[in-house]
Amino acid sequence: MNILIFENDFSAVENTFKYVNLKYFNNSLNFTVFSKSQDIGDFKNLEHYDFIFLDITLANRSNLDGFGILKKIRDEKINIKKLVIITGNGDIKNRLKEQNLKDYPIILKPLPFDAIYSFLKP
């Protein structure tokens, strides 16, 4: 399974993903990590990932924050398979609604192992 993680501070969540990969998937998950929106290049490339974890706050030099990425997915009708928002902000559902964005599943940081696994399990 190919997983994309948009996260500007990957070191803060890296061990959670590594643990879940080792314990439940025998290290078979392939992770790609981007700290800035422009790292993806063509946003159509999002369609190649089985799962996307998206932090709302990205690196200061990122052209788009997580909301901007979600708007681009919506506006360009990019066919993504599964997306989960990871954030430290408990008010994200209201912010999504304010910006007329789809209501995506959310995992609050620090990321619990079981929450990551529950989204990734077959």
mmCIF file of C-alpha atoms in Angstrom:
data_model
loop_
_atom_site.group_PDB
_atom_site.id
_atom_site.type_symbol
_atom_site.label_atom_id
_atom_site.label_comp_id
_atom_site.label_asym_id
_atom_site.label_seq_id
_atom_site.Cartn_x
_atom_site.Cartn_y
_atom_site.Cartn_z
ATOM 1 C CA MET A 1 0.000 0.000 0.000
ATOM 2 C CA ASN A 2 1.361 3.412 -0.986
ATOM 3 C CA ILE A 3 0.754 6.108 1.590
ATOM 4 C CA LEU A 4 1.376 9.828 1.255
ATOM 5 C CA ILE A 5 1.870 11.906 4.373
ATOM 6 C CA PHE A 6 1.733 15.711 4.134
ATOM 7 C CA GLU A 7 3.357 16.746 7.411
ATOM 8 C CA ASN A 8 5.793 19.568 8.116
ATOM 9 C CA ASP A 9 7.032 17.982 11.353
ATOM 10 C CA PHE A 10 7.208 14.327 10.363
ATOM 11 C CA SER A 11 9.625 13.500 13.190
ATOM 12 C CA ALA A 12 6.736 14.106 15.629
ATOM 13 C CA VAL A 13 4.575 11.385 14.032
ATOM 14 C CA GLU A 14 7.167 9.151 12.384
ATOM 15 C CA ASN A 15 7.367 6.577 15.182
ATOM 16 C CA THR A 16 3.607 6.049 15.115
ATOM 17 C CA PHE A 17 3.652 5.220 11.407
ATOM 18 C CA LYS A 18 6.747 3.030 11.755
ATOM 19 C CA TYR A 19 5.232 1.108 14.667
ATOM 20 C CA VAL A 20 1.925 0.475 12.863
ATOM 21 C CA ASN A 21 3.803 -0.579 9.731
ATOM 22 C CA LEU A 22 5.968 -3.065 11.640
ATOM 23 C CA LYS A 23 3.337 -4.447 14.018
ATOM 24 C CA TYR A 24 0.356 -4.793 11.686
ATOM 25 C CA PHE A 25 1.737 -4.775 8.136
ATOM 26 C CA ASN A 26 5.094 -6.561 8.349
ATOM 27 C CA ASN A 27 6.798 -3.389 7.044
ATOM 28 C CA SER A 28 4.925 -3.656 3.732
ATOM 29 C CA LEU A 29 3.613 -0.065 3.715
ATOM 30 C CA ASN A 30 5.437 2.416 1.487
ATOM 31 C CA PHE A 31 5.504 5.949 2.879
ATOM 32 C CA THR A 32 6.164 9.149 0.974
ATOM 33 C CA VAL A 33 6.426 12.294 3.085
ATOM 34 C CA PHE A 34 6.082 15.885 1.894
ATOM 35 C CA SER A 35 6.414 18.933 4.130
ATOM 36 C CA LYS A 36 5.262 21.406 1.453
ATOM 37 C CA SER A 37 2.384 21.291 -1.015
ATOM 38 C CA GLN A 38 4.628 21.972 -4.001
ATOM 39 C CA ASP A 39 6.633 18.798 -3.268
ATOM 40 C CA ILE A 40 3.885 16.739 -4.947
ATOM 41 C CA GLY A 41 4.443 18.469 -8.294
ATOM 42 C CA ASP A 42 1.361 17.722 -10.372
ATOM 43 C CA PHE A 43 -1.587 17.252 -8.008
ATOM 44 C CA LYS A 44 -2.913 14.494 -10.286
ATOM 45 C CA ASN A 45 -0.108 12.414 -8.710
ATOM 46 C CA LEU A 46 -2.311 12.185 -5.593
ATOM 47 C CA GLU A 47 -4.371 9.607 -7.467
ATOM 48 C CA HIS A 48 -1.449 7.149 -7.276
ATOM 49 C CA TYR A 49 -1.636 6.832 -3.485
ATOM 50 C CA ASP A 50 -3.878 4.373 -1.687
ATOM 51 C CA PHE A 51 -4.077 6.591 1.358
ATOM 52 C CA ILE A 52 -3.271 10.231 2.193
ATOM 53 C CA PHE A 53 -2.688 11.645 5.654
ATOM 54 C CA LEU A 54 -2.883 15.433 5.520
ATOM 55 C CA ASP A 55 -1.730 17.824 8.201
ATOM 56 C CA ILE A 56 -3.580 21.124 7.972
ATOM 57 C CA THR A 57 -0.510 23.177 8.939
ATOM 58 C CA LEU A 58 2.411 22.701 6.573
ATOM 59 C CA ALA A 59 5.883 24.218 6.328
ATOM 60 C CA ASN A 60 6.071 28.026 6.207
ATOM 61 C CA ARG A 61 7.390 27.847 2.654
ATOM 62 C CA SER A 62 4.481 25.709 1.484
ATOM 63 C CA ASN A 63 2.437 27.284 -1.308
ATOM 64 C CA LEU A 64 -0.765 25.776 0.140
ATOM 65 C CA ASP A 65 -1.779 24.750 3.624
ATOM 66 C CA GLY A 66 -3.919 21.660 4.170
ATOM 67 C CA PHE A 67 -7.115 23.582 3.425
ATOM 68 C CA GLY A 68 -5.593 24.781 0.150
ATOM 69 C CA ILE A 69 -4.716 21.199 -0.779
ATOM 70 C CA LEU A 70 -8.280 20.075 -0.031
ATOM 71 C CA LYS A 71 -9.657 22.901 -2.191
ATOM 72 C CA LYS A 72 -7.328 21.924 -5.047
ATOM 73 C CA ILE A 73 -8.482 18.286 -4.765
ATOM 74 C CA ARG A 74 -12.095 19.461 -4.902
ATOM 75 C CA ASP A 75 -11.709 22.095 -7.623
ATOM 76 C CA GLU A 76 -9.592 19.931 -9.934
ATOM 77 C CA LYS A 77 -11.778 16.877 -9.237
ATOM 78 C CA ILE A 78 -8.764 14.783 -8.287
ATOM 79 C CA ASN A 79 -9.802 11.200 -7.631
ATOM 80 C CA ILE A 80 -8.260 10.288 -4.291
ATOM 81 C CA LYS A 81 -8.924 6.942 -2.677
ATOM 82 C CA LYS A 82 -8.822 7.728 1.060
ATOM 83 C CA LEU A 83 -7.802 10.829 3.006
ATOM 84 C CA VAL A 84 -7.559 11.510 6.728
ATOM 85 C CA ILE A 85 -6.693 14.845 8.293
ATOM 86 C CA ILE A 86 -4.117 14.788 11.079
ATOM 87 C CA THR A 87 -4.051 17.881 13.279
ATOM 88 C CA GLY A 88 -3.539 19.297 16.724
ATOM 89 C CA ASN A 89 -6.578 21.557 16.275
ATOM 90 C CA GLY A 90 -9.824 20.147 17.637
ATOM 91 C CA ASP A 91 -11.968 22.688 15.716
ATOM 92 C CA ILE A 92 -11.113 21.473 12.217
ATOM 93 C CA LYS A 93 -14.629 20.157 11.444
ATOM 94 C CA ASN A 94 -16.019 23.689 11.814
ATOM 95 C CA ARG A 95 -13.214 25.133 9.687
ATOM 96 C CA LEU A 96 -13.932 22.577 6.953
ATOM 97 C CA LYS A 97 -17.595 23.538 7.023
ATOM 98 C CA GLU A 98 -16.777 27.278 6.927
ATOM 99 C CA GLN A 99 -14.687 26.745 3.806
ATOM 100 C CA ASN A 100 -17.307 24.526 2.117
ATOM 101 C CA LEU A 101 -14.997 21.516 2.160
ATOM 102 C CA LYS A 102 -15.909 17.855 2.456
ATOM 103 C CA ASP A 103 -16.077 16.431 5.977
ATOM 104 C CA TYR A 104 -12.996 14.194 6.096
ATOM 105 C CA PRO A 105 -12.120 11.879 8.998
ATOM 106 C CA ILE A 106 -9.802 13.537 11.530
ATOM 107 C CA ILE A 107 -7.182 12.153 13.903
ATOM 108 C CA LEU A 108 -5.961 14.500 16.613
ATOM 109 C CA LYS A 109 -2.273 14.640 17.503
ATOM 110 C CA PRO A 110 -0.481 13.056 19.174
ATOM 111 C CA LEU A 111 -1.437 10.262 16.808
ATOM 112 C CA PRO A 112 -2.650 7.113 18.572
ATOM 113 C CA PHE A 113 -1.404 3.835 17.071
ATOM 114 C CA ASP A 114 -4.863 2.301 17.080
ATOM 115 C CA ALA A 115 -6.401 5.243 15.194
ATOM 116 C CA ILE A 116 -3.817 5.013 12.411
ATOM 117 C CA TYR A 117 -4.263 1.250 12.211
ATOM 118 C CA SER A 118 -8.071 1.493 12.156
ATOM 119 C CA PHE A 119 -7.920 3.611 8.995
ATOM 120 C CA LEU A 120 -5.267 1.482 7.278
ATOM 121 C CA LYS A 121 -6.485 -2.004 8.119
ATOM 122 C CA PRO A 122 -7.789 -4.042 5.211
#
